[in-house]
Short mmCIF file of C-alpha atoms in Angstrom, two decimals:
data_model
loop_
_atom_site.label_atom_id
_atom_site.label_comp_id
_atom_site.label_asym_id
_atom_site.label_seq_id
_atom_site.Cartn_x
_atom_site.Cartn_y
_atom_site.Cartn_z
CA MET V 1 58.12 223.61 182.89
CA ALA V 2 61.00 224.14 180.93
CA SER V 3 62.69 221.56 178.32
CA ARG V 4 65.51 219.74 179.68
CA VAL V 5 66.44 219.43 176.09
CA SER V 6 67.63 222.45 174.39
CA THR V 7 68.06 223.30 170.52
CA VAL V 8 71.72 223.34 170.97
CA ASP V 9 71.81 219.85 172.35
CA VAL V 10 69.93 218.70 169.47
CA PHE V 11 72.09 220.13 166.78
CA GLU V 12 75.16 219.02 168.53
CA ARG V 13 73.93 215.28 168.81
CA ASP V 14 72.64 215.29 165.14
CA THR V 15 76.08 216.80 164.01
CA PRO V 16 78.09 213.89 162.34
CA GLN V 17 81.73 213.62 163.22
CA PHE V 18 82.98 212.46 160.08
CA VAL V 19 81.69 213.46 156.67
CA GLU V 20 82.11 211.15 153.45
CA SER V 21 82.18 213.77 151.18
CA GLN V 22 81.74 218.01 151.10
CA THR V 23 79.83 217.68 148.01
CA GLY V 24 77.91 214.43 148.35
CA ARG V 25 79.67 213.37 145.24
CA LEU V 26 82.08 210.18 144.91
CA PRO V 27 84.44 209.07 142.52
CA LYS V 28 83.27 205.88 140.38
CA TYR V 29 86.01 203.52 139.36
CA PRO V 30 86.75 203.31 136.65
CA LEU V 31 85.96 206.69 136.06
CA ARG V 32 84.56 206.29 132.43
CA THR V 33 81.15 204.31 131.88
CA GLY V 34 82.84 202.20 128.88
CA ALA V 35 85.95 201.41 131.28
CA ARG V 36 83.50 200.43 134.04
CA TRP V 37 81.47 198.09 131.81
CA GLY V 38 84.65 196.75 130.42
CA LEU V 39 85.78 195.59 133.76
CA ARG V 40 82.68 194.07 134.43
CA LEU V 41 82.65 192.34 130.91
CA LEU V 42 86.44 191.15 131.66
CA ILE V 43 85.44 189.46 135.24
CA ALA V 44 82.37 187.86 133.91
CA ALA V 45 84.36 186.71 130.81
CA PHE V 46 86.47 185.05 133.12
CA TYR V 47 84.36 183.22 135.46
CA SER V 48 82.10 182.37 132.67
CA GLY V 49 85.14 180.89 130.73
CA LEU V 50 85.80 178.54 133.90
CA ALA V 51 81.68 177.55 133.62
CA VAL V 52 82.38 176.72 130.10
CA TRP V 53 85.39 174.59 130.83
CA TRP V 54 83.96 172.80 133.96
CA ASN V 55 80.78 172.02 131.82
CA ALA V 56 82.68 170.25 129.17
CA ALA V 57 85.13 168.46 131.76
CA SER V 58 82.02 167.28 133.50
CA GLY V 59 80.11 166.23 130.40
CA GLY V 60 77.45 168.68 131.36
CA ASP V 61 76.70 166.87 134.60
CA TRP V 62 75.91 169.86 136.87
CA SER V 63 73.99 167.07 139.56
CA GLY V 64 74.61 167.61 143.51
CA THR V 65 75.35 171.55 142.76
CA ALA V 66 72.82 174.01 144.22
CA ASN V 67 72.33 175.30 140.86
CA ALA V 68 71.27 171.84 139.59
CA ALA V 69 68.67 171.93 142.76
CA LEU V 70 67.13 175.21 142.01
CA ALA V 71 66.81 174.44 138.28
CA ASP V 72 65.04 171.08 139.05
CA ARG V 73 62.71 173.04 141.85
CA MET V 74 61.74 175.49 138.92
CA ALA V 75 61.22 172.95 136.32
CA SER V 76 58.71 170.82 138.66
CA LEU V 77 57.24 174.02 139.95
CA ASP V 78 53.23 173.70 139.54
CA TRP V 79 52.06 177.30 138.86
CA SER V 80 48.57 176.46 139.19
CA THR V 81 48.99 175.05 142.85
CA PRO V 82 46.37 177.16 144.61
CA GLY V 83 46.77 179.00 147.62
CA VAL V 84 50.54 180.32 149.31
CA GLY V 85 52.16 176.88 148.07
CA VAL V 86 53.68 178.63 145.03
CA ILE V 87 54.91 181.33 146.98
CA GLY V 88 56.60 179.09 149.63
CA GLN V 89 58.30 177.23 146.80
CA LEU V 90 59.56 180.19 145.03
CA TYR V 91 61.66 181.26 148.36
CA PRO V 92 63.90 182.98 147.83
CA PRO V 93 61.91 184.55 145.28
CA ILE V 94 64.61 187.27 143.83
CA THR V 95 66.77 184.20 142.55
CA SER V 96 63.95 181.69 142.08
CA LEU V 97 61.96 183.89 139.31
CA GLY V 98 65.51 184.79 138.00
CA ALA V 99 66.34 180.86 137.77
CA ALA V 100 62.71 180.64 135.89
CA VAL V 101 64.06 182.74 133.06
CA VAL V 102 67.72 182.23 132.84
CA PRO V 103 67.66 178.96 130.22
CA GLY V 104 70.22 176.59 130.35
CA GLY V 105 69.53 175.22 133.60
CA ALA V 106 72.42 174.85 135.88
CA PHE V 107 75.20 175.90 133.55
CA GLY V 108 72.91 178.68 132.72
CA LEU V 109 72.71 179.82 136.15
CA ALA V 110 76.69 179.65 136.09
CA ILE V 111 76.53 182.05 133.51
CA ALA V 112 74.11 184.56 135.13
CA GLY V 113 76.15 184.16 138.62
CA SER V 114 79.50 185.11 136.85
CA ILE V 115 77.61 188.37 136.10
CA GLY V 116 76.68 188.58 139.70
CA ALA V 117 80.58 188.14 140.46
CA ALA V 118 81.29 190.97 138.22
CA PHE V 119 79.55 193.27 139.75
CA THR V 120 80.48 192.62 143.23
CA LEU V 121 84.01 192.74 142.49
CA GLN V 122 83.97 195.64 140.55
CA LEU V 123 81.89 197.66 143.53
CA ILE V 124 84.20 196.45 146.18
CA LEU V 125 87.24 197.48 144.27
CA GLN V 126 85.44 200.79 143.87
CA SER V 127 84.32 201.32 147.60
CA LEU V 128 88.15 200.34 148.46
CA LEU V 129 89.03 203.24 146.12
CA ARG V 130 86.49 205.64 147.81
CA LYS V 131 88.15 204.61 150.92
CA SER V 132 91.54 205.89 149.88
CA PHE V 133 93.18 202.41 150.77
CA PRO V 134 96.76 202.29 149.49
CA VAL V 135 97.01 200.54 146.16
CA PRO V 136 99.01 197.37 147.28
CA VAL V 137 96.51 196.69 149.87
CA ARG V 138 93.55 197.49 147.51
CA VAL V 139 94.86 195.00 145.09
CA ILE V 140 95.46 192.48 147.64
CA LEU V 141 92.15 192.20 149.33
CA VAL V 142 90.25 192.21 145.84
CA LEU V 143 92.56 189.53 144.75
CA VAL V 144 92.16 187.52 148.00
CA LEU V 145 88.26 187.67 147.45
CA ALA V 146 88.46 187.09 143.56
CA THR V 147 91.06 184.15 143.43
CA THR V 148 90.09 182.22 146.44
CA PRO V 149 88.41 178.49 144.68
CA LEU V 150 85.51 178.87 147.46
CA TYR V 151 84.33 182.20 145.75
CA THR V 152 84.64 180.57 142.43
CA TYR V 153 83.14 177.48 143.56
CA VAL V 154 80.01 179.68 144.99
CA VAL V 155 79.81 181.64 141.98
CA MET V 156 79.79 178.56 139.29
CA THR V 157 77.49 176.32 141.49
CA ASN V 158 75.18 178.42 143.37
CA PHE V 159 73.61 181.20 142.30
CA GLU V 160 71.22 181.92 145.08
CA ALA V 161 74.55 182.16 147.20
CA THR V 162 75.99 184.46 144.39
CA ILE V 163 73.54 186.97 144.37
CA GLY V 164 72.97 186.75 147.82
CA LEU V 165 76.64 187.59 148.69
CA MET V 166 76.61 190.16 146.03
CA PHE V 167 73.40 192.26 147.78
CA PHE V 168 75.02 191.38 151.52
CA GLY V 169 78.42 192.60 150.50
CA LEU V 170 77.48 195.84 148.91
CA ALA V 171 75.11 196.46 151.78
CA MET V 172 77.76 196.01 153.91
CA VAL V 173 79.61 198.84 151.92
CA ASP V 174 76.62 201.20 152.36
CA LEU V 175 76.38 200.30 155.98
CA VAL V 176 79.68 201.95 156.62
CA ARG V 177 78.69 204.71 154.83
CA PHE V 178 75.77 205.32 156.67
CA VAL V 179 76.62 204.67 159.96
CA THR V 180 80.46 205.67 159.66
CA TRP V 181 80.16 208.67 157.08
CA ALA V 182 76.64 209.82 158.07
CA ASN V 183 75.48 209.07 154.29
CA THR V 184 71.69 208.98 154.91
CA GLN V 185 70.92 207.69 151.39
CA ALA V 186 73.30 205.25 152.18
CA GLY V 187 71.46 203.86 154.81
CA PHE V 188 68.11 203.62 153.03
CA ARG V 189 69.96 201.90 150.40
CA ALA V 190 71.84 199.16 152.69
CA GLY V 191 68.58 198.48 154.55
CA ILE V 192 67.09 197.20 150.95
CA LEU V 193 70.38 195.42 149.92
CA PHE V 194 69.79 193.78 153.20
CA ALA V 195 66.40 192.88 152.55
CA CYS V 196 67.29 191.74 148.92
CA ALA V 197 70.09 189.59 150.32
CA ALA V 198 67.57 187.73 152.59
CA PHE V 199 65.35 187.41 149.56
CA SER V 200 67.65 185.77 147.25
CA ASP V 201 69.67 183.11 149.34
CA THR V 202 68.50 181.17 152.28
CA THR V 203 71.34 180.95 154.00
CA THR V 204 71.64 184.71 154.41
CA VAL V 205 68.33 185.12 155.85
CA PHE V 206 69.41 185.57 159.53
CA ALA V 207 72.97 186.83 158.23
CA ALA V 208 71.23 189.98 156.94
CA LEU V 209 69.40 191.00 160.41
CA VAL V 210 73.16 190.00 162.15
CA ALA V 211 75.07 192.47 159.75
CA ALA V 212 72.23 195.44 160.14
CA LEU V 213 71.99 195.09 163.71
CA GLY V 214 76.06 194.80 163.75
CA GLY V 215 75.99 198.36 162.29
CA GLY V 216 75.73 199.70 165.94
CA LEU V 217 79.14 198.14 166.70
CA ILE V 218 81.44 199.95 164.26
CA ILE V 219 82.66 203.49 164.09
CA GLN V 220 79.74 205.83 164.47
CA SER V 221 79.39 209.37 163.23
CA ARG V 222 76.44 210.53 165.06
CA GLN V 223 76.81 209.87 168.77
CA GLY V 224 73.43 208.40 170.27
CA ALA V 225 71.70 207.10 167.25
CA ARG V 226 72.73 203.22 167.07
CA VAL V 227 69.32 202.25 167.97
CA ALA V 228 67.84 204.49 165.32
CA ASN V 229 70.71 203.55 162.66
CA ALA V 230 69.94 199.78 163.25
CA VAL V 231 65.83 200.16 163.12
CA VAL V 232 66.34 202.09 159.31
CA VAL V 233 68.64 199.11 158.26
CA ALA V 234 66.86 196.37 159.59
CA PHE V 235 63.31 197.58 159.06
CA PRO V 236 62.94 196.14 155.28
CA THR V 237 63.87 192.96 155.83
CA VAL V 238 61.59 192.58 158.97
CA THR V 239 58.80 194.07 157.53
CA LEU V 240 59.18 192.10 154.35
CA PHE V 241 59.14 189.05 156.37
CA GLY V 242 56.29 190.21 158.52
CA SER V 243 54.16 190.84 155.56
CA LEU V 244 54.77 187.13 154.47
CA ALA V 245 54.12 185.68 157.99
CA VAL V 246 50.59 187.65 157.80
CA LEU V 247 49.77 186.72 154.36
CA GLY V 248 50.26 182.87 155.46
CA ILE V 249 48.27 183.29 158.35
CA ALA V 250 45.59 185.15 156.42
CA PHE V 251 45.55 181.80 154.27
CA GLY V 252 45.51 179.61 157.05
CA ALA V 253 48.89 178.19 156.03
CA GLY V 254 50.82 179.26 159.15
CA PRO V 255 53.28 181.92 159.65
CA LEU V 256 55.87 180.30 158.09
CA ALA V 257 54.28 178.92 154.71
CA MET V 258 56.13 181.21 152.48
CA VAL V 259 59.32 180.18 153.84
CA ARG V 260 60.22 176.99 152.11
CA GLY V 261 61.34 174.64 154.70
CA ASP V 262 60.09 173.66 157.92
CA LEU V 263 62.59 175.91 159.97
CA ALA V 264 62.55 173.08 162.68
CA TRP V 265 65.75 172.42 164.86
CA ASP V 266 67.41 169.39 163.38
CA PRO V 267 69.43 167.51 165.80
CA ASP V 268 71.15 165.25 163.45
CA ARG V 269 72.53 168.30 161.70
CA ALA V 270 73.50 169.99 164.74
CA VAL V 271 75.43 167.07 166.07
CA GLY V 272 77.36 166.55 162.97
CA PHE V 273 78.34 169.84 162.63
CA ALA V 274 79.55 169.96 166.31
CA GLU V 275 81.25 166.39 165.85
CA SER V 276 82.71 168.15 162.42
CA LEU V 277 84.23 170.65 164.18
CA ALA V 278 86.89 168.02 165.82
CA THR V 279 88.30 167.28 162.36
CA PRO V 280 91.13 169.37 160.09
CA LEU V 281 88.05 170.42 158.01
CA GLY V 282 86.55 171.75 160.90
CA TRP V 283 89.73 173.79 162.32
CA LEU V 284 89.98 175.05 158.95
CA TYR V 285 86.12 176.22 158.69
CA ILE V 286 86.45 178.20 162.23
CA ALA V 287 89.95 179.55 161.50
CA PRO V 288 89.09 182.37 159.66
CA LEU V 289 86.83 183.72 162.12
CA VAL V 290 89.52 183.34 164.86
CA VAL V 291 91.90 185.25 162.41
CA MET V 292 89.37 188.01 161.80
CA VAL V 293 88.78 188.47 165.82
CA ILE V 294 92.53 188.38 166.71
CA ALA V 295 93.01 191.23 163.58
CA SER V 296 89.61 193.13 165.17
CA PHE V 297 91.40 193.27 168.36
CA GLY V 298 94.64 194.17 166.86
CA LEU V 299 93.22 196.96 164.81
CA GLY V 300 91.34 198.45 167.91
CA TYR V 301 87.91 197.47 166.82
CA PRO V 302 86.69 194.77 168.84
CA GLY V 303 83.06 195.34 167.76
CA THR V 304 83.70 193.93 164.52
CA ALA V 305 84.77 190.52 166.49
CA LEU V 306 81.24 190.31 167.69
CA ILE V 307 79.85 190.93 164.35
CA SER V 308 81.90 188.15 163.17
CA VAL V 309 80.87 185.84 165.96
CA LEU V 310 77.13 186.33 165.10
CA LEU V 311 77.79 185.93 161.49
CA MET V 312 79.05 182.67 161.60
CA ALA V 313 76.41 181.48 164.10
CA SER V 314 73.73 183.04 161.80
CA THR V 315 74.64 180.88 158.87
CA VAL V 316 75.14 177.50 161.22
CA LEU V 317 71.80 178.22 162.31
CA ALA V 318 70.50 178.48 158.75
CA PHE V 319 72.17 174.98 157.98
CA ILE V 320 70.63 173.20 161.11
CA LEU V 321 67.35 174.50 160.34
CA GLY V 322 67.16 173.04 157.07
CA LEU V 323 67.71 176.43 154.86
CA THR V 324 70.51 175.46 153.14
CA PRO V 325 70.19 174.00 149.99
CA PRO V 326 72.31 170.62 148.96
CA GLY V 327 75.85 171.17 147.24
CA VAL V 328 76.81 174.47 149.05
CA ALA V 329 80.24 175.00 150.54
CA GLY V 330 82.44 178.19 151.23
CA VAL V 331 79.28 180.35 151.70
CA THR V 332 80.30 181.36 155.49
CA TYR V 333 83.90 182.00 154.35
CA VAL V 334 83.11 184.15 151.72
CA LEU V 335 80.65 186.16 153.97
CA LEU V 336 83.21 186.68 156.32
CA LEU V 337 85.59 188.02 153.85
CA LEU V 338 83.24 190.38 152.57
CA LEU V 339 82.30 191.66 155.91
CA ALA V 340 86.46 192.24 156.56
CA ILE V 341 86.45 193.81 153.07
CA SER V 342 83.93 196.24 153.71
CA ILE V 343 84.22 197.60 157.30
CA VAL V 344 87.98 197.02 157.91
CA PRO V 345 88.93 200.86 158.26
CA THR V 346 91.51 202.69 155.95
CA PRO V 347 95.13 202.03 157.17
CA THR V 348 96.38 205.25 159.13
CA ASP V 349 100.07 204.31 158.75
CA ALA V 350 102.42 201.52 157.16
CA GLY V 351 101.62 199.28 160.34
CA GLN V 352 98.05 199.14 159.96
CA SER V 353 98.64 198.62 156.07
CA VAL V 354 100.77 195.49 156.42
CA LEU V 355 98.24 194.19 159.26
CA THR V 356 95.41 194.40 157.01
CA ALA V 357 97.00 193.13 153.79
CA GLY V 358 98.64 190.28 155.96
CA VAL V 359 94.88 189.16 157.19
CA GLY V 360 93.88 189.13 153.79
CA VAL V 361 96.85 187.01 152.66
CA LEU V 362 96.30 184.48 155.62
CA LEU V 363 92.72 184.21 154.71
CA TRP V 364 93.29 183.42 151.26
CA ILE V 365 95.78 180.68 152.16
CA LEU V 366 93.03 179.43 154.72
CA GLY V 367 90.41 179.64 151.72
CA TRP V 368 92.78 177.53 149.60
CA LEU V 369 93.56 174.72 152.49
CA THR V 370 89.72 174.49 153.40
CA ALA V 371 89.06 174.06 149.46
CA LEU V 372 91.65 171.58 149.43
CA GLN V 373 90.29 169.50 152.18
CA TRP V 374 86.65 169.92 151.48
CA PRO V 375 85.42 167.03 149.58
CA ILE V 376 82.89 168.67 147.58
CA VAL V 377 85.06 171.52 146.34
CA ARG V 378 88.25 169.26 145.95
CA SER V 379 86.37 166.95 143.85
CA TRP V 380 85.30 170.34 141.52
CA MET V 381 88.61 171.42 140.99
CA ASP V 382 89.54 167.98 140.17
CA THR V 383 86.86 168.38 137.48
CA PHE V 384 89.03 171.20 135.39
CA GLY V 385 91.64 168.52 134.76
CA ALA V 386 89.19 165.91 133.13
CA VAL V 387 89.30 167.82 129.43
CA SER V 388 90.57 165.28 126.96
#
């Protein structure tokens, strides 16, 4: 019986519509290695300076922050615990092991977070340059992320989230390169980076999977490859969690023993979150999502709207299941911001440039309003003025 699929059909299906680079090489920014490291050091110095300032203003009191909780957990961890207990307490392992070697407790973790922020901002700026964004739009989008107090709060008080967001943002950049620009290497790298995000911050456990699967909703270079793309990107995260589940079962501790927390639905948290949506802070919490949904339809990419909704839902689910550590604020906002900056298409005319920049400025304003309304963030901001 003759085959229904010809060789010509196969090649037509697998031929990419869009190619990122004919040579396979992309420019780095800044072009010179010394300048790139200089930019990273400048950004790290800025956030480290703020950490030093806040440490002096607070008298070294970092209690109530996620960094303090992480430092205390690592200090009290009994490495001689038999079975899988230690592994469970180490989750998320990447940042927990990092915290084990970073000196200075919560303050030291704030300095380490500043380094993570430096790499995040430099590589996000580089991605916008590679996509040929107009210079004003490029500057606005990077400043929106760098100067919102919610991101600064995360960088200084939540080492887990800072590293998780770094991996998430870079994974989203590579996801677009893989799906839209047919860069296969970027696809494998995106899968690894999403897995690193899930193993760096408990809040991004589900966010990494949502974003990986959401790759099927953005512009595709190869038609008919949506499922295959999703499998490639989600495979590392699913495999690692599957391996932990098997290991837990093998030790007789259950499939969730390797994940710190019982992953149980907390009705009090669920009700509290639902009730908070009726407050001004709750309205500000969901406002960035509303803006992104409207902008997605305005730019003609409705799939991005669904990714945004699922991404916020994933962080809310992590909160209700008790995966979110104490002192956390602003992670959902920064996730949505990184999503927007990473997957927004290059403006093709002045109207799209204005709309893209305008959405960025609006999100920046919402970030500041949210910070001023959120008691834990407002208290953190007020501390800067307490230096005598």
